[in-house]
Rosetta silent file (secondary structure, phi, psi, omega in degrees, C-alpha in Angstrom):
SEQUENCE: XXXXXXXXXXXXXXXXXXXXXXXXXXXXXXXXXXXXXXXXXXXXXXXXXXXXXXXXXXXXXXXXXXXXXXXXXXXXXXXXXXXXXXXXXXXXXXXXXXXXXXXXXXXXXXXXXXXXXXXXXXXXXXXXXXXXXXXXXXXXXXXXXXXXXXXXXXXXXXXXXXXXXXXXXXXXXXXXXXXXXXXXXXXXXXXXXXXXXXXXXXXXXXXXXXXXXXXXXXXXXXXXXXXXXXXXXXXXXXXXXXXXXXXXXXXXXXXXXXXXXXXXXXX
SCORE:     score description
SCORE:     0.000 S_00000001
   1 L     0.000   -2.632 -157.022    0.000    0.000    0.000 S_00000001
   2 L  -138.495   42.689  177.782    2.969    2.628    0.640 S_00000001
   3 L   -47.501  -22.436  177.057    4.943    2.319   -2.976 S_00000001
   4 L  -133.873  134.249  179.869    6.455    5.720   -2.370 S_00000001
   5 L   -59.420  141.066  173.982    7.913    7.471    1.071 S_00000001
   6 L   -66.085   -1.651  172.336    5.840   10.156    1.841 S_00000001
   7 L   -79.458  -33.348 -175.900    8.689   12.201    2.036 S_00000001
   8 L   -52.980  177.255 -170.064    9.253   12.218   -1.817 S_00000001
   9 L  -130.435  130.994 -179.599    8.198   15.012   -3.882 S_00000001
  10 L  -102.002  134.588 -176.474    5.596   13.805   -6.530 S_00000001
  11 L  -103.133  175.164  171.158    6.905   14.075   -9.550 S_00000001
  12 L   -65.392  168.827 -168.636    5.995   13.129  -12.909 S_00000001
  13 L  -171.437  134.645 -172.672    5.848    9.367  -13.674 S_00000001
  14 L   -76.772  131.885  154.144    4.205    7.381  -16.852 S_00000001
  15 L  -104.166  160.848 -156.685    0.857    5.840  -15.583 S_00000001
  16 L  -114.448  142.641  167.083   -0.675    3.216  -17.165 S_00000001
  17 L   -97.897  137.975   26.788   -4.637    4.150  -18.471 S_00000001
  18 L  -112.854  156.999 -156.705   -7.044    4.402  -17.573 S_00000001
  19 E   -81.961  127.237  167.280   -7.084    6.176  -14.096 S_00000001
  20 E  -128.806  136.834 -175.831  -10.500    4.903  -11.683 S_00000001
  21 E  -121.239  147.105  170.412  -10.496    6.907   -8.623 S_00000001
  22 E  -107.748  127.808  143.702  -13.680    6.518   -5.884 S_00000001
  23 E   -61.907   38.643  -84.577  -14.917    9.066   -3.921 S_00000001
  24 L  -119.531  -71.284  177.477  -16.406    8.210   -0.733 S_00000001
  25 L    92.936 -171.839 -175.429  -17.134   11.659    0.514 S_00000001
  26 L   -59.906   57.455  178.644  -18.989   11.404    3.888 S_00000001
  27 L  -126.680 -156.008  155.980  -19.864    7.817    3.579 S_00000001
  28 L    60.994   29.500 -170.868  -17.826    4.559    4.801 S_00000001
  29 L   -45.205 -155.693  156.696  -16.665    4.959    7.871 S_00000001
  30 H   -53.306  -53.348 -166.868  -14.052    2.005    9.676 S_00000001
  31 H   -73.266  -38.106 -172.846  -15.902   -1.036    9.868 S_00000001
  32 H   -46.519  -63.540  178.880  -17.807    0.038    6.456 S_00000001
  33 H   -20.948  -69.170 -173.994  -14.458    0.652    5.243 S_00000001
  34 H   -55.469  -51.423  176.274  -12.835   -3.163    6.058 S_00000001
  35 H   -56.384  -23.158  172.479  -15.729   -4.397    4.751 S_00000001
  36 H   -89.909  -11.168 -167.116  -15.892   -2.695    1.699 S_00000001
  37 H  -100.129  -40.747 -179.630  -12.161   -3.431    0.828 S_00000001
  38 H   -62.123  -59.816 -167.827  -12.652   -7.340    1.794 S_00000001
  39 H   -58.581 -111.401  153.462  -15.703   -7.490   -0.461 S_00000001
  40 H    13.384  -47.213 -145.453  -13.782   -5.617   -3.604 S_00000001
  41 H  -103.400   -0.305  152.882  -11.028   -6.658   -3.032 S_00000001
  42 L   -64.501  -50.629 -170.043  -12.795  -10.310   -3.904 S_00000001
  43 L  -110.743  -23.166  172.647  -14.629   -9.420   -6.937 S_00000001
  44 L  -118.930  123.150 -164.769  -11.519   -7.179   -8.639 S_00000001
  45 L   -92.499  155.477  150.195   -8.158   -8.870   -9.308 S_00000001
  46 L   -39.894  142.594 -163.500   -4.923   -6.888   -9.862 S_00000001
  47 L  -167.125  122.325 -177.003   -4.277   -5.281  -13.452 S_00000001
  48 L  -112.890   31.469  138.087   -1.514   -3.690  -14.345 S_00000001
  49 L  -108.828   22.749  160.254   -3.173   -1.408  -16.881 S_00000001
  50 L  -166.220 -174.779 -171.889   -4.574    0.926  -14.709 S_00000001
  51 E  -135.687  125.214 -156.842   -4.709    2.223  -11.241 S_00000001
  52 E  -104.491  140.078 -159.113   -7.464    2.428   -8.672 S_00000001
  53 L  -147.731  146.869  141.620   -7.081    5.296   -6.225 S_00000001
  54 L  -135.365  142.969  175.162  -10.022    5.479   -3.271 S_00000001
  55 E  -122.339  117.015  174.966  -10.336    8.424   -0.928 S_00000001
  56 L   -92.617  165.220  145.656  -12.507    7.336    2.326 S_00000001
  57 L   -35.030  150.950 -174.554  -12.997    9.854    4.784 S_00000001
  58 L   -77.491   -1.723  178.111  -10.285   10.951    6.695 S_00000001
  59 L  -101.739    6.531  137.840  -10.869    8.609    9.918 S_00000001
  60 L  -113.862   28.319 -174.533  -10.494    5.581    7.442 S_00000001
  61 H   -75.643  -83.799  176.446   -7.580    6.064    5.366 S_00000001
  62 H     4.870  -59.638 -142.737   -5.698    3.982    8.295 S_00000001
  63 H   -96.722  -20.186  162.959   -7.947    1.190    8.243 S_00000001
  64 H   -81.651   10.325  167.485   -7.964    1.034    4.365 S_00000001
  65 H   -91.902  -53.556 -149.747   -4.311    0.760    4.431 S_00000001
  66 H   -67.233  -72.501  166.039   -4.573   -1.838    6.949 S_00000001
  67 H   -38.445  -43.942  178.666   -7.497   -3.776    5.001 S_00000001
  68 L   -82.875    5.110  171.465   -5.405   -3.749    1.424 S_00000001
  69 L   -62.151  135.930 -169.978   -2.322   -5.389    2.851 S_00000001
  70 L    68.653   36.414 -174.527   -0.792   -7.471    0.139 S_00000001
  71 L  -137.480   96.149  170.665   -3.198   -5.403   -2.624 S_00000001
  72 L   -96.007    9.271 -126.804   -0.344   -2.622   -3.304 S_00000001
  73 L  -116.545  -65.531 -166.903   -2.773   -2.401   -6.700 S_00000001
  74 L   -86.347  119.100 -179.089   -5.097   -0.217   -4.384 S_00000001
  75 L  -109.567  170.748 -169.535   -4.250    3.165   -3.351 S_00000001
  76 L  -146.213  124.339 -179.200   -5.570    5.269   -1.220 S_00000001
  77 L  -121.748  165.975 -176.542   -5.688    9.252   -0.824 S_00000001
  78 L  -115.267  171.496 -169.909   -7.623   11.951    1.025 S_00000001
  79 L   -87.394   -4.663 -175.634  -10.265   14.186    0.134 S_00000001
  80 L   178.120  129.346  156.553   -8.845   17.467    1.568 S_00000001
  81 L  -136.570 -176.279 -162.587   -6.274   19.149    3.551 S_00000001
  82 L   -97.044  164.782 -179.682   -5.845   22.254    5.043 S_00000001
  83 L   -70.338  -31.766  173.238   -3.225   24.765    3.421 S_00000001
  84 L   -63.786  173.322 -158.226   -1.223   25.292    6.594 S_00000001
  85 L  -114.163  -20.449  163.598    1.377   22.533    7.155 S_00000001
  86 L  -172.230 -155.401 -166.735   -0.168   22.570   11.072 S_00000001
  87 L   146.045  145.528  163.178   -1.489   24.688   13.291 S_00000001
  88 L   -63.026   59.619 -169.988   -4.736   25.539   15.683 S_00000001
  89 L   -99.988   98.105  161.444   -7.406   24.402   12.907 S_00000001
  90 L   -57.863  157.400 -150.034   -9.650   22.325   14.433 S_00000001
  91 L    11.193   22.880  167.444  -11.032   19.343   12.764 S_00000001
  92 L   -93.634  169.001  166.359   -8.806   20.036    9.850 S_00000001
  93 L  -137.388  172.108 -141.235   -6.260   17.922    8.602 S_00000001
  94 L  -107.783 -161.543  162.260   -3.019   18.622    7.346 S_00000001
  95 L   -71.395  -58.214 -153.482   -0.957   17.225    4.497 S_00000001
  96 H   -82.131  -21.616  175.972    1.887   15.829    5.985 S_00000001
  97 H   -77.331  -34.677  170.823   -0.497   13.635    8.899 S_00000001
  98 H   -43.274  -44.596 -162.933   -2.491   12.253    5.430 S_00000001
  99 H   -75.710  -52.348 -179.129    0.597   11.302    4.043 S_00000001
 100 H   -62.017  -10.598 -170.208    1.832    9.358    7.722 S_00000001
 101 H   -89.870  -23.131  166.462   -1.545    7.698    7.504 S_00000001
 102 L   154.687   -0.541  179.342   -0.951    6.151    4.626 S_00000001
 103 L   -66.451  142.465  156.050   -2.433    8.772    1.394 S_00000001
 104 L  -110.527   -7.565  155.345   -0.381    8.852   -1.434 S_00000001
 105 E  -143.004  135.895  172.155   -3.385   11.456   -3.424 S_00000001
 106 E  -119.415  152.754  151.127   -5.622   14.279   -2.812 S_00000001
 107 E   -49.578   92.848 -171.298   -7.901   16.205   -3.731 S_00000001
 108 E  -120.695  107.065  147.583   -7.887   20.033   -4.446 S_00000001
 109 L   118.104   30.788  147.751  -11.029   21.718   -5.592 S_00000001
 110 L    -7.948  107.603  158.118  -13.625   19.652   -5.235 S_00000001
 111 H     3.470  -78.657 -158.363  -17.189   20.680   -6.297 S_00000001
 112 H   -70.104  -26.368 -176.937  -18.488   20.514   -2.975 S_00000001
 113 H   -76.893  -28.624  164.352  -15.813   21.804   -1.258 S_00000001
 114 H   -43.563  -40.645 -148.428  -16.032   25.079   -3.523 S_00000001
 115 H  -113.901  -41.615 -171.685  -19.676   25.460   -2.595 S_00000001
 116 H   -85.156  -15.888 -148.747  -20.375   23.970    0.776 S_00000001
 117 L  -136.303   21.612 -176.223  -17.288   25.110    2.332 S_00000001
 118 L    54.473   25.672 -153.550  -16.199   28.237    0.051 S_00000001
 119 L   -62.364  132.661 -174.609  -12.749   26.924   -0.914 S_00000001
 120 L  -109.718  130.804 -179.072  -11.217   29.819   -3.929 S_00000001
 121 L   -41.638  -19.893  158.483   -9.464   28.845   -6.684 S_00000001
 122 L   -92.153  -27.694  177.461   -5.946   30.200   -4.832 S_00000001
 123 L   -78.225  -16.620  156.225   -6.702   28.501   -1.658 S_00000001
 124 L   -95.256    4.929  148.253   -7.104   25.435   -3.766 S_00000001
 125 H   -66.995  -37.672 -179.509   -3.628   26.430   -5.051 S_00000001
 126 H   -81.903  -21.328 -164.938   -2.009   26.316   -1.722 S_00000001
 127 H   -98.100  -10.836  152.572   -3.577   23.017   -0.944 S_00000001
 128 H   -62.803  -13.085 -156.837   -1.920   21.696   -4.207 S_00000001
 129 H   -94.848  -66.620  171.313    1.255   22.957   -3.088 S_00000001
 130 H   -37.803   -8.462  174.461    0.705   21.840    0.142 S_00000001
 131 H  -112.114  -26.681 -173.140    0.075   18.266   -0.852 S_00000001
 132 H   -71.781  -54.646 -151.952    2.759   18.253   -3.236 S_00000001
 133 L   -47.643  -28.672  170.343    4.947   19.528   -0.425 S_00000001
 134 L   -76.037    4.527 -158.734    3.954   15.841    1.235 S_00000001
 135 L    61.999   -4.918 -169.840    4.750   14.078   -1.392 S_00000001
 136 L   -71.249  148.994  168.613    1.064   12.989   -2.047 S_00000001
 137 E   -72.124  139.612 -167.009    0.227   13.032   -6.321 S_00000001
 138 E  -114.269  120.636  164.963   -2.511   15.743   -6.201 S_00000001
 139 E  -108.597   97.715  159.710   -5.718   15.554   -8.531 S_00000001
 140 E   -47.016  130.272 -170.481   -6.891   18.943   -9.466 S_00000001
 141 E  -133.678  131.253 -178.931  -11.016   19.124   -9.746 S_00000001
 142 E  -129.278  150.325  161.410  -12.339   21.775  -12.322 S_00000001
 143 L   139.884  125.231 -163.408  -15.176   22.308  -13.470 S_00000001
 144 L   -70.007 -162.305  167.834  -18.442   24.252  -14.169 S_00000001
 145 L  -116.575 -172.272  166.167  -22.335   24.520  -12.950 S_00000001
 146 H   -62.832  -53.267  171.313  -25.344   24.575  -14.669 S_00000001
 147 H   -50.311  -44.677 -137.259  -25.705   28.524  -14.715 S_00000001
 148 H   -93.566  -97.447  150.372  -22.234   28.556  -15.914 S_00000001
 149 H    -5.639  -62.198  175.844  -22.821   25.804  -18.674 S_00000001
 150 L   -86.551    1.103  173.698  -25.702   27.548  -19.851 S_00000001
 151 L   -96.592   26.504 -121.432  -24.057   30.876  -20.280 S_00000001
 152 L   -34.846   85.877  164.698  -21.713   29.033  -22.094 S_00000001
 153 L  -111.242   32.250 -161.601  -19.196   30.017  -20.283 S_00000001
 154 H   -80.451  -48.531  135.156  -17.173   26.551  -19.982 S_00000001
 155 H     1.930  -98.694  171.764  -14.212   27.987  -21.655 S_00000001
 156 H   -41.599  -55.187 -164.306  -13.815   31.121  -19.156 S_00000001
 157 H   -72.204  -53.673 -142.607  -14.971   28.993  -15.778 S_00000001
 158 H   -84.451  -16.487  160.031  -12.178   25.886  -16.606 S_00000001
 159 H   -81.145  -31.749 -157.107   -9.402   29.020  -17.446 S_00000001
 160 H  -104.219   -7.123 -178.297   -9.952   31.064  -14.471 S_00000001
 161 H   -96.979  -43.355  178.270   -9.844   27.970  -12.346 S_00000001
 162 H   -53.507  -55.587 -130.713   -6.564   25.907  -13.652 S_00000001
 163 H   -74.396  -48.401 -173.308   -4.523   29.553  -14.583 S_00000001
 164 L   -84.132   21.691 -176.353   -5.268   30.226  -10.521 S_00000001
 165 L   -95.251  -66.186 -159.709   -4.849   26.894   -9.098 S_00000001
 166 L   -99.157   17.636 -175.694   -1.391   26.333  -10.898 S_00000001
 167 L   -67.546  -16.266 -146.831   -0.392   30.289  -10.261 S_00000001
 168 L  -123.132   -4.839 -168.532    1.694   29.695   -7.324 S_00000001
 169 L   -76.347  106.521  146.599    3.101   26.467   -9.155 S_00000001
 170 L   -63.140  160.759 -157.546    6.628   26.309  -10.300 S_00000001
 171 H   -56.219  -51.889  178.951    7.047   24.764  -13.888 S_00000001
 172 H   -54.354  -19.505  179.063    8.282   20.962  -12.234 S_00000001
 173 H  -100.784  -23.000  161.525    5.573   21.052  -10.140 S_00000001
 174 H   -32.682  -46.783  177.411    2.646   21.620  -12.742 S_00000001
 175 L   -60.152   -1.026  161.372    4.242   18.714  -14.276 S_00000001
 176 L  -129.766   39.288 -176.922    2.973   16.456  -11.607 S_00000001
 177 E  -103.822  111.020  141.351   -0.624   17.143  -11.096 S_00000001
 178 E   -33.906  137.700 -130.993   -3.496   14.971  -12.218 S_00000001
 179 E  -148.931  129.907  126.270   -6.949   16.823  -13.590 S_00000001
 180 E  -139.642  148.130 -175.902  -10.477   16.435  -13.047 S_00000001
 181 E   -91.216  111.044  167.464  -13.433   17.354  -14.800 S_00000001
 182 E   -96.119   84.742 -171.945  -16.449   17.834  -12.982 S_00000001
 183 L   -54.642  154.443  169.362  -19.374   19.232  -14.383 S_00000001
 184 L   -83.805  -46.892  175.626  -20.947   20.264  -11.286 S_00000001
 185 L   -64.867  -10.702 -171.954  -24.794   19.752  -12.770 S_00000001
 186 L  -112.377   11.458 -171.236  -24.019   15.975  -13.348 S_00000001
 187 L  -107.577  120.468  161.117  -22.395   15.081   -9.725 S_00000001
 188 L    78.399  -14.158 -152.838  -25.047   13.525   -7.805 S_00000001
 189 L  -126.064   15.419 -178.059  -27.897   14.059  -10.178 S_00000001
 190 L    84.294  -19.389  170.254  -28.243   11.439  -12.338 S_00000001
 191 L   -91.834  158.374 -166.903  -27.532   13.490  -15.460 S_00000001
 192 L  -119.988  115.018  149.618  -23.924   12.364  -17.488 S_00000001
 193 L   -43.499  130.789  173.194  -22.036   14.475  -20.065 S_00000001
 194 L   -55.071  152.094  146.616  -22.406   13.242  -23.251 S_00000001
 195 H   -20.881  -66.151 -174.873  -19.121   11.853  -24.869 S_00000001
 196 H   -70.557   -8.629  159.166  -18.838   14.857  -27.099 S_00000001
 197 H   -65.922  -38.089 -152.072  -19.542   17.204  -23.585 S_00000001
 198 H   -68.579  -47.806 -151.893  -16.755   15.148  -22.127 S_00000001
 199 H   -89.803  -11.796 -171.201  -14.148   15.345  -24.843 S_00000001
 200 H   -91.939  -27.328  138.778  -14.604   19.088  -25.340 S_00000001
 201 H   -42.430  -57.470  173.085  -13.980   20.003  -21.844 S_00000001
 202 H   -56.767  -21.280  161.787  -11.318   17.828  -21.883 S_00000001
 203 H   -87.120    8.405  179.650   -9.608   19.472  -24.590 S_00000001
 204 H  -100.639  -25.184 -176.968  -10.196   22.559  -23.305 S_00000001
 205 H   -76.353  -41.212 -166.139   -8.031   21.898  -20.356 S_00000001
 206 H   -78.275  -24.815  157.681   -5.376   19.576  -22.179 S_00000001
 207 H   -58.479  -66.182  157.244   -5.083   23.274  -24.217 S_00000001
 208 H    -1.468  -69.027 -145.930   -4.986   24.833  -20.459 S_00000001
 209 H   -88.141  -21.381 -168.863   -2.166   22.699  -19.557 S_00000001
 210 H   -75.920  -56.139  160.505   -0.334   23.172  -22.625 S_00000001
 211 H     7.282  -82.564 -164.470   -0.576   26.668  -21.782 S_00000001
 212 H   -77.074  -50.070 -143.239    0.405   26.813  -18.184 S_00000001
 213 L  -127.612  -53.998  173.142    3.235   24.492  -18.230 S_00000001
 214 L   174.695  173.443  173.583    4.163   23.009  -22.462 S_00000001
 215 H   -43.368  -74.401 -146.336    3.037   20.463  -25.162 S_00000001
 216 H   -62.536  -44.914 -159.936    4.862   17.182  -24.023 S_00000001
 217 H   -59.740  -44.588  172.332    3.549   17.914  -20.078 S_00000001
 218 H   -52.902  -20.275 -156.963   -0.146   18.517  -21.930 S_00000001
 219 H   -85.780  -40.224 -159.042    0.191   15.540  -24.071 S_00000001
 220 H   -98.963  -36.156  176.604    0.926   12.579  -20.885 S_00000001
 221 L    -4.277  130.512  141.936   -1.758   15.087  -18.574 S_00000001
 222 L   -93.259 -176.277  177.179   -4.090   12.401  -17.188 S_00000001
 223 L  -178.966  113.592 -150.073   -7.486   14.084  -17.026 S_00000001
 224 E  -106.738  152.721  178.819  -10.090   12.374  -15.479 S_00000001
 225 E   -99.767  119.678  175.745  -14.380   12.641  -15.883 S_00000001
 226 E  -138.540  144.906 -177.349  -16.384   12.608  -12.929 S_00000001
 227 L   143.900  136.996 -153.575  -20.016   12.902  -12.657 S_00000001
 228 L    -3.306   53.601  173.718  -22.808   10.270  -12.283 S_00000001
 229 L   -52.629  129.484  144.842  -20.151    7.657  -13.307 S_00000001
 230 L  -147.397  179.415 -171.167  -21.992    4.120  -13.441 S_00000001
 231 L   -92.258   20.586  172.441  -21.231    0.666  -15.216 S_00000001
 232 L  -123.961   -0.079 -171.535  -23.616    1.067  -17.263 S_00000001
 233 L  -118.322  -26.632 -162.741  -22.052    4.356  -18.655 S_00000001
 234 H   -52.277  -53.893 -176.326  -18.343    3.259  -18.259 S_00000001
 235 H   -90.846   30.121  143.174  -17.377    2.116  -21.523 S_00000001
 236 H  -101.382    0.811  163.909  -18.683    5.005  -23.646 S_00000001
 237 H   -70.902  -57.956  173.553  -17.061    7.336  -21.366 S_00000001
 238 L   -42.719  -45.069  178.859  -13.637    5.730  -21.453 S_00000001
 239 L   -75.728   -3.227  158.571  -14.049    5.378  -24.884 S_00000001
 240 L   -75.451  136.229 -168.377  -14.348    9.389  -25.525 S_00000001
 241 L   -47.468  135.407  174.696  -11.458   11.114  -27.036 S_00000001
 242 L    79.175    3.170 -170.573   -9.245   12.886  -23.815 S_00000001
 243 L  -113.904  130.102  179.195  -10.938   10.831  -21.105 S_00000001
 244 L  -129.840   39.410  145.334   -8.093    8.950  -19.528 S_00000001
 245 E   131.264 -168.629 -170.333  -10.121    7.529  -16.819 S_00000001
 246 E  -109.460  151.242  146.060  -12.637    8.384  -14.082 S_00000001
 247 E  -129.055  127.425 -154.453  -13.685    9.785  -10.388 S_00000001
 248 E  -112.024  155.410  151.066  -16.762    8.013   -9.381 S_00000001
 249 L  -122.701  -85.616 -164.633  -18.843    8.827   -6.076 S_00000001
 250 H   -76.124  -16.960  159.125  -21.942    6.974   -5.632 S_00000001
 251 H   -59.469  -40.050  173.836  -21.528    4.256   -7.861 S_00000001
 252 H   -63.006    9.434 -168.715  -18.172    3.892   -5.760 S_00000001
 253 H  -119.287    8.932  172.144  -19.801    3.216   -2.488 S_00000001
 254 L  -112.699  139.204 -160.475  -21.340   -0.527   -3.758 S_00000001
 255 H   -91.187  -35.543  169.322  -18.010   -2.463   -3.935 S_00000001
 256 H   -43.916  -45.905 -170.979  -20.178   -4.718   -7.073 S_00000001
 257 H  -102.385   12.271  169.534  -20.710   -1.805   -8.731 S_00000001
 258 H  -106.560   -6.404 -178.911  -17.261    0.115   -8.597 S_00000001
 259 H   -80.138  -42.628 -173.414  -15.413   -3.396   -9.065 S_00000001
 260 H   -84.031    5.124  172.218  -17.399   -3.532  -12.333 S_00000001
 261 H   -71.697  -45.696 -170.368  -16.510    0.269  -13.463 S_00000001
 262 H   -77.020    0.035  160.845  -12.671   -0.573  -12.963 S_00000001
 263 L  -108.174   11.330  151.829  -12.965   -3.518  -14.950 S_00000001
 264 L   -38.399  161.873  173.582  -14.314   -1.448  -17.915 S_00000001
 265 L    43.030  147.942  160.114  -12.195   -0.811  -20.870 S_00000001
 266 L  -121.677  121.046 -162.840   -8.906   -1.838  -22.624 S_00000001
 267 L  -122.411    0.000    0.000   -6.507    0.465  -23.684 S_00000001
């Protein structure tokens, strides 16, 4: 479960595609947790063309590191830290304690965390820096609303959030951040981006990236789709141009029905 010291600085590294990351978000606590990894970890075998990333809550990263011993296949990351490195924050948590518990990725800009908890596209700059600073691989979350979407402003929202995200970013470290696209109207609600929604956000970012940091760094970008991800949906997303894998939420919280998203596709 611990392929890299948390002391390292994550750098770039070829991954194999497609990416499937789970989202547990305030579900799963421990005992859910063991149980969900023993179950899963039953119905989905080891594959070494892609990589499976779940972020439980932050009171079960422990116990999924515990639960995946001998599965180094499954990683595990957290859903948020705070920008300070420590500190009097209460019930926050920092980078560098994520990292001792066993995360090796995070989360920076989250939907919900934008909305429920006001997080601004530079304060989800410091909390990449601050996870990079841990060594954890960081996955950047972009991505517009429905108002937004219909003002077609998709362009404009997915620019003003990457250029101030990565602002604070030196050029090596752009170069190790992972991307996802969230519409924000499709998280939770049963509606999906079409394939041709999917690949044109994604190319507006894989433009972004080229942007921010160069070509080759744009070209290996993963850049992941999230929004009412289900297995019944799996393979025509994966199979849209620019989608180099997924971050599921509620389909991720049935260990049947996220073991049969990550055995979607062949690349």
């Amino acid at each position: 479960m611990m392929p890299e010291a948390a002391g390292e600085e994550a750098g770039v590294s070829e991954m194999p595609s497609p990416l499937f990351a789970a989202n547990w978000k305030m579900h799963l606590g421990p005992s859910e947790c063991s149980a969900f990894v023993a179950r899963f970890a039953g119905l989905y075998g080891p594959r070494d063309d892609r990589r499976v990333v779940f972020f439980p809550p932050a009171v079960s990263i422990v116990t999924f590191v515990a639960s995946a011993t001998g599965r180094e296949d499954l990683e595990v990351g957290v859903q948020d830290v705070h920008p300070e490195a420590e500190g009097a924050h209460t019930g926050a948590v920092s980078a560098s304690m994520a990292a001792d518990a066993g995360a090796r990725w995070g989360l920076a800009g989250h939907s919900e965390r934008r909305r429920e908890f006001g997080d601004s596209d530079e304060l989800v700059g410091e909390k990449l820096a601050r996870l990079l600073d841990s060594g954890i691989k960081p996955i950047l979350c972009l991505g517009e609303t429905l108002q937004e979407r219909e003002e077609d402003r998709l362009y404009e929202v997915l620019s003003r959030q990457i250029g101030a995200a990565l602002r604070e970013l030196d050029a090596s470290r752009r170069q190790a951040l992972t991307y996802a696209y969230e519409p924000v109207w499709a998280i939770g609600t049963g509606h999906t981006a079409t394939p041709t929604d999917a690949t044109e956000a994604h190319d507006i970012l894989r433009k972004r990236i080229a942007h921010l940091t160069d070509e080759e760094t744009a070209e290996r970008a993963t850049i992941l789709y999230g929004g009412s991800v289900k297995p019944d949906n799996i393979d025509e997303l994966l199979a849209s141009d620019g989608v180099d894998g997924v971050l599921v939420g509620g389909a991720s919280l049935d260990p049947e029905s996220f073991a049969a998203i990550c055995s979607a596709g062949s690349r």
